[in-house]
Amino acid sequence: MKITGYRELFTQHEWHRPVGDVNGVSVGTRTDVHVLILTTDEGYEGISVGPSSRSDLARVFPAIEGEDPRGVTALYDRMLSYVFKSGHTGSVFASIGAIDDALWDLKAKMAGEPLWRMLGGRTRFVPGYASGLEFGLADDEVHALYEQFAAAGFAQAKLKGGRNADDDIRRLRLVRDVLTTNSAQPAMMFDANESWHRSQAVRHIQRIEAEIDLTWIEEPVRRWDAHGLAEVRRSVRTGVATGENLTGLEQYRPLFDADAVDVVQFNSGWGTTNALRVAVAAHAHDLPVSPIGFTSIIAHAASTMPNHLTTEVQDLGQPIGVHIDQEIADGGIVLGNSPGAGITLDEALIEKLPVGQGWATPAGPHVRPERAGLRMVPGEPGAPDITWLGA
């Protein structure tokens, strides 16, 4: 069997709300979703749903063209080697991850097994936490959103923030109270999305900790600042979680060496092989792992990880024209028994969709604000308009 080609589809996810974080909020309520379909000479196809780049896919694909798709991990390393000189960061890593996920889907389909079973998973249930990307919403909208998560059994939640501690405390309390329908002590997490410098992080977290029992603080400082993360970790009671924006196993080494992390995260869009390797590296340091982001395949890998803690669930719906054989229920993800990752497509519906706005906005959330980490007070001159940031 040989890999012969690929095709791409571009669908959208309808969130029914703007989504984003302290760095910015989406325009409208839909964001773009990339679908990759790998083809073979024997008619099998592998599907992945997640981030990637058209130009980077074209650049990386020659590394696997004509290869046997069953050699998934070897092909993953072959793709990394193929971009050795220019590096595998950013959208290149996302594209490698998209191909990797499609290969795993293909391999499991050929074996006639659901991916979680082929990878060695024992149970179809993957525990999760609610994470609504709710920064752009008013308090009543936040309340209504997390009521939906509570109805799906969630007793863990993560909120976005980092600009105004009083606002953050109020909204954490609001969501905590909603989730008490499922637990007397809901687990509450908080994500600053790299918006602070070290002293800001400690001061802000300590204010929150005086009012709320936090499970972890996520990305309090820049992703590569191992010493800063370690300093924050020593200065606050809550755990420090980070890793979603690291693009390569080697980038975790400084965090381990500096004893800078309590919960090791990885981006769901970076591929199954990367996820499995990060989990092993974290396990060697007796650390738990938690996947971040909006892709379906990673839950299959999470089901096999002995140190899996909880997986981020950002929405209860699925992308338009995409059906994934899994259910959000009982506070987590219940994986199905369909072969592969259980992804089926309505290509005719997807092809009729208009071009979406995606994350399009001049200031993010994928663009770091000009004064991030440098603001003394909310509303400081030169800072972005904080009314749309919700602070």
XYZ file of C-alpha atoms in Angstrom:
391
model
C 0.000 0.000 0.000
C 1.228 3.488 -0.851
C 0.204 7.049 -0.030
C -0.816 8.644 -3.309
C -2.066 12.131 -2.488
C -4.283 14.329 -0.391
C -7.127 16.757 -0.668
C -8.324 19.555 1.577
C -11.694 20.840 2.709
C -12.390 24.002 4.657
C -15.404 23.963 6.902
C -16.431 26.053 9.919
C -17.354 25.577 13.521
C -20.444 27.415 14.699
C -19.832 28.393 18.318
C -23.015 30.440 18.728
C -20.857 33.013 20.514
C -17.664 35.039 19.963
C -14.633 33.144 21.269
C -11.239 34.319 22.420
C -9.004 35.295 25.314
C -7.256 38.317 26.812
C -5.330 38.789 23.559
C -8.471 39.209 21.462
C -11.867 37.868 20.455
C -13.104 36.398 17.168
C -15.193 38.308 14.673
C -18.632 36.698 14.500
C -19.468 33.267 15.839
C -17.827 30.964 13.296
C -14.204 29.965 12.909
C -12.521 28.079 10.088
C -11.749 24.365 10.382
C -9.296 22.570 8.114
C -10.003 19.000 7.027
C -7.229 16.884 5.501
C -7.899 13.649 3.603
C -4.971 11.377 2.741
C -5.499 8.932 -0.146
C -3.884 5.586 -0.948
C -3.587 3.294 -3.947
C -5.891 0.741 -2.283
C -8.786 3.100 -1.664
C -8.309 3.672 2.066
C -8.486 7.280 3.237
C -7.277 8.904 6.444
C -8.978 12.016 7.809
C -7.851 14.684 10.262
C -9.665 17.763 11.507
C -7.628 20.650 12.875
C -5.149 23.425 12.083
C -2.676 23.286 9.199
C -1.380 25.425 6.362
C -1.954 24.781 2.656
C 1.533 25.912 1.702
C 3.189 23.928 4.497
C 1.232 20.784 3.595
C 2.532 21.043 0.046
C 6.023 21.445 1.439
C 5.876 18.478 3.840
C 3.852 15.970 1.799
C 6.758 14.831 -0.431
C 8.312 13.294 2.703
C 5.522 10.694 2.844
C 4.385 10.416 -0.777
C 4.703 6.852 -2.044
C 5.378 5.521 1.461
C 3.460 2.759 3.246
C 1.026 4.606 5.564
C 1.281 1.954 8.261
C 4.730 3.201 9.338
C 3.169 6.153 11.147
C 5.816 7.046 13.736
C 8.661 6.555 11.253
C 6.849 8.838 8.804
C 6.402 11.425 11.549
C 10.167 11.518 12.080
C 10.678 11.584 8.314
C 8.519 14.724 8.091
C 10.520 16.388 10.869
C 13.749 15.507 9.077
C 12.384 16.850 5.806
C 12.218 20.384 7.252
C 15.426 20.021 9.270
C 17.225 23.108 7.975
C 14.389 25.609 8.230
C 12.840 24.123 11.379
C 9.462 22.688 12.282
C 7.867 25.451 14.358
C 4.548 27.221 13.840
C 2.270 26.229 10.989
C 4.818 23.677 9.743
C 4.376 21.717 12.973
C 0.590 21.996 12.670
C 0.720 20.608 9.154
C 2.924 17.713 10.245
C 0.409 17.081 13.035
C -2.521 17.078 10.599
C -0.817 14.501 8.392
C 0.140 12.442 11.437
C -3.471 12.346 12.682
C -4.715 11.327 9.236
C -2.127 8.518 9.149
C -3.244 7.203 12.544
C -6.876 7.320 11.395
C -5.899 5.402 8.281
C -3.891 2.796 10.191
C -6.766 2.090 12.604
C -9.266 1.840 9.752
C -7.066 -0.722 8.060
C -6.949 -2.686 11.314
C -10.747 -2.462 11.592
C -10.537 -0.993 15.104
C -11.353 2.317 16.763
C -8.146 4.299 17.198
C -8.354 4.294 21.001
C -8.410 0.501 20.995
C -5.576 0.144 18.474
C -3.400 2.524 20.526
C -3.963 0.375 23.601
C -6.728 2.199 25.430
C -8.798 0.297 28.003
C -11.807 2.578 28.302
C -13.835 4.748 25.950
C -14.268 7.521 28.540
C -11.813 10.438 28.626
C -12.348 12.861 31.545
C -12.524 16.521 30.566
C -13.083 20.076 31.717
C -15.223 22.862 30.298
C -13.360 25.699 28.610
C -15.693 28.033 26.744
C -13.170 30.624 25.417
C -15.665 33.044 26.958
C -13.552 36.175 27.429
C -15.690 38.306 25.096
C -18.974 37.410 26.803
C -20.947 39.340 29.408
C -21.492 37.730 32.803
C -25.022 36.551 32.024
C -23.765 34.936 28.808
C -20.969 33.217 30.716
C -23.533 31.907 33.194
C -25.745 30.520 30.413
C -22.782 28.925 28.609
C -21.493 27.074 31.649
C -24.996 25.945 32.525
C -24.835 24.001 29.254
C -21.525 22.464 30.308
C -22.961 21.646 33.735
C -25.890 19.891 32.067
C -23.309 17.720 30.282
C -21.900 16.667 33.646
C -18.826 18.888 33.944
C -17.446 19.666 37.395
C -14.204 21.265 36.129
C -13.837 24.541 34.247
C -11.231 26.961 32.956
C -11.801 30.659 32.427
C -9.872 33.180 30.371
C -8.690 36.471 31.825
C -5.718 38.359 33.169
C -6.530 42.027 32.738
C -8.566 42.884 35.844
C -8.389 40.718 38.972
C -11.758 41.868 40.323
C -13.461 40.821 37.086
C -11.594 37.517 37.074
C -12.592 36.705 40.657
C -16.230 37.561 40.024
C -16.440 35.367 36.930
C -14.598 32.472 38.559
C -17.100 32.562 41.406
C -19.966 32.703 38.940
C -18.826 29.589 37.065
C -17.884 27.758 40.251
C -21.390 28.291 41.582
C -22.908 26.950 38.349
C -20.821 23.764 38.546
C -21.786 23.024 42.151
C -24.741 21.158 40.664
C -22.197 18.407 39.894
C -19.657 18.806 42.700
C -19.467 20.537 46.067
C -15.930 21.626 45.136
C -15.588 22.153 41.375
C -12.062 22.279 39.992
C -11.374 25.820 38.751
C -8.557 26.706 36.351
C -7.498 30.085 34.976
C -5.703 30.946 31.726
C -3.762 34.181 31.239
C -2.512 33.253 27.731
C 1.013 34.619 28.283
C -0.280 38.116 29.031
C 1.815 38.824 32.168
C 5.427 39.285 33.133
C 6.672 37.488 36.249
C 5.828 39.991 38.974
C 2.439 40.765 37.424
C 1.663 37.061 37.369
C 2.473 36.515 41.031
C 0.541 39.589 42.180
C -2.525 38.777 40.078
C -2.611 35.083 41.011
C -2.182 35.795 44.708
C -5.184 38.129 44.594
C -7.290 35.428 42.968
C -6.052 32.768 45.392
C -7.237 34.846 48.318
C -10.800 34.330 47.059
C -10.802 31.188 44.874
C -9.172 27.779 45.246
C -7.428 27.374 41.875
C -6.358 24.018 40.497
C -3.902 25.549 38.048
C -2.822 28.793 36.432
C -2.148 28.368 32.730
C 0.538 30.185 30.734
C 1.134 32.960 33.265
C 4.270 34.111 31.393
C 5.815 33.447 27.983
C 5.968 29.850 26.835
C 9.784 29.703 26.708
C 10.432 31.434 30.056
C 11.329 28.350 32.080
C 12.882 30.372 34.904
C 9.904 32.726 35.011
C 7.469 29.822 35.155
C 9.546 28.273 37.944
C 9.507 31.567 39.852
C 5.731 31.811 39.542
C 5.398 28.181 40.633
C 7.416 28.867 43.807
C 5.416 32.004 44.619
C 1.813 30.763 44.369
C -0.166 27.858 45.803
C -1.829 26.725 42.594
C -0.183 24.500 40.023
C 1.417 25.925 36.882
C 0.243 24.486 33.555
C 1.902 25.177 30.218
C 2.996 23.613 26.952
C 0.198 24.109 24.415
C 2.302 26.406 22.225
C 5.488 24.346 22.315
C 6.200 22.901 18.876
C 8.533 20.007 19.499
C 9.446 17.561 22.227
C 12.820 19.228 22.712
C 11.148 22.455 23.854
C 9.880 20.759 27.024
C 13.366 19.962 28.287
C 14.052 23.429 29.796
C 10.722 23.260 31.686
C 11.625 19.902 33.211
C 15.176 21.028 34.012
C 13.908 24.185 35.771
C 11.188 22.301 37.696
C 8.829 24.859 36.169
C 5.593 22.969 35.519
C 2.961 20.983 37.426
C 0.632 20.089 34.537
C 2.242 19.384 31.161
C 0.052 20.473 28.257
C 0.248 19.825 24.537
C -1.755 21.215 21.665
C -4.302 18.785 20.253
C -3.517 20.050 16.760
C 0.130 19.013 16.883
C -0.610 15.362 16.171
C -1.043 12.047 17.932
C 2.620 11.026 17.799
C 3.719 14.267 19.436
C 1.049 13.837 22.123
C 2.140 10.300 22.940
C 5.789 11.355 23.163
C 5.101 14.364 25.377
C 3.040 12.138 27.688
C 5.930 9.674 28.031
C 8.410 12.482 28.744
C 6.090 13.936 31.390
C 5.467 10.491 32.886
C 9.207 10.058 33.322
C 9.056 13.155 35.574
C 5.937 11.957 37.436
C 3.885 14.770 35.926
C 0.299 14.650 34.604
C -0.661 15.746 31.097
C -3.653 17.643 29.746
C -4.435 18.156 26.016
C -5.451 21.645 24.872
C -7.458 22.730 21.861
C -10.245 21.764 19.536
C -9.498 18.532 17.702
C -11.255 15.203 18.023
C -8.514 12.657 17.420
C -6.401 13.519 20.453
C -8.948 12.020 22.871
C -8.097 8.599 21.428
C -4.456 9.109 22.399
C -5.420 10.498 25.811
C -7.289 7.281 26.599
C -3.970 5.407 26.525
C -1.927 7.770 28.721
C -1.353 6.576 32.306
C -0.697 10.167 33.396
C -3.661 11.774 31.619
C -5.367 14.238 33.965
C -8.143 15.917 31.981
C -8.804 17.100 28.413
C -10.037 20.550 27.393
C -13.566 20.573 25.927
C -14.252 23.913 24.273
C -17.715 23.270 22.857
C -20.488 20.691 22.855
C -21.013 20.823 19.080
C -19.070 19.601 16.037
C -17.854 21.372 12.872
C -20.375 21.845 10.069
C -20.511 18.806 7.783
C -18.330 16.747 10.130
C -19.626 13.878 12.233
C -17.304 12.478 14.882
C -18.224 9.232 16.592
C -17.934 10.527 20.129
C -20.239 12.058 22.708
C -19.708 14.822 25.235
C -21.319 13.452 28.384
C -20.705 12.773 32.087
C -18.079 15.498 32.235
C -15.872 14.132 29.485
C -15.603 12.533 26.058
C -17.138 9.143 25.341
C -15.366 7.659 22.329
C -17.256 5.548 19.808
C -16.477 2.165 18.281
C -16.234 3.197 14.619
C -12.978 2.168 12.901
C -10.268 4.816 12.957
C -11.007 8.141 14.599
C -14.688 7.825 13.673
C -14.790 10.885 11.394
C -17.266 11.024 8.507
C -17.784 13.985 6.188
C -20.646 15.560 4.287
C -18.424 16.951 1.553
C -21.322 18.356 -0.470
C -22.469 20.432 2.509
C -18.949 21.603 3.286
C -18.311 22.699 -0.293
C -21.409 24.933 -0.202
C -20.170 26.908 2.797
C -19.130 30.525 2.182
C -15.643 31.620 3.134
C -15.660 32.385 6.852
C -14.049 35.211 8.778
C -12.178 32.783 10.999
C -10.259 34.551 13.722
C -10.056 37.694 11.597
C -9.596 40.808 13.708
C -6.764 43.341 13.623
C -5.679 42.597 17.196
C -5.988 38.869 17.748
C -6.567 36.571 19.449
C -3.679 35.143 17.426
C -1.833 38.483 17.449
C -0.031 39.470 20.643
C -1.168 42.964 21.755
C 1.420 45.718 21.597
C 1.485 46.351 25.370
C 1.020 42.780 26.597
C 2.943 42.314 29.826
C 3.699 46.042 30.011
C 0.442 47.567 31.273
C 0.428 49.075 34.744
C -3.352 49.424 35.064
C -6.412 48.572 32.921
C -7.093 51.378 30.480
C -3.499 52.548 30.367
C -2.843 54.899 27.418
C -1.411 53.001 24.504
C -3.161 49.760 25.474
C -5.758 48.268 23.110
C -9.374 49.287 23.558
C -10.232 47.283 26.658
C -13.987 47.502 26.129
C -13.845 44.722 23.526
C -11.391 42.811 25.698
C -13.987 42.658 28.438
C -11.815 44.157 31.162
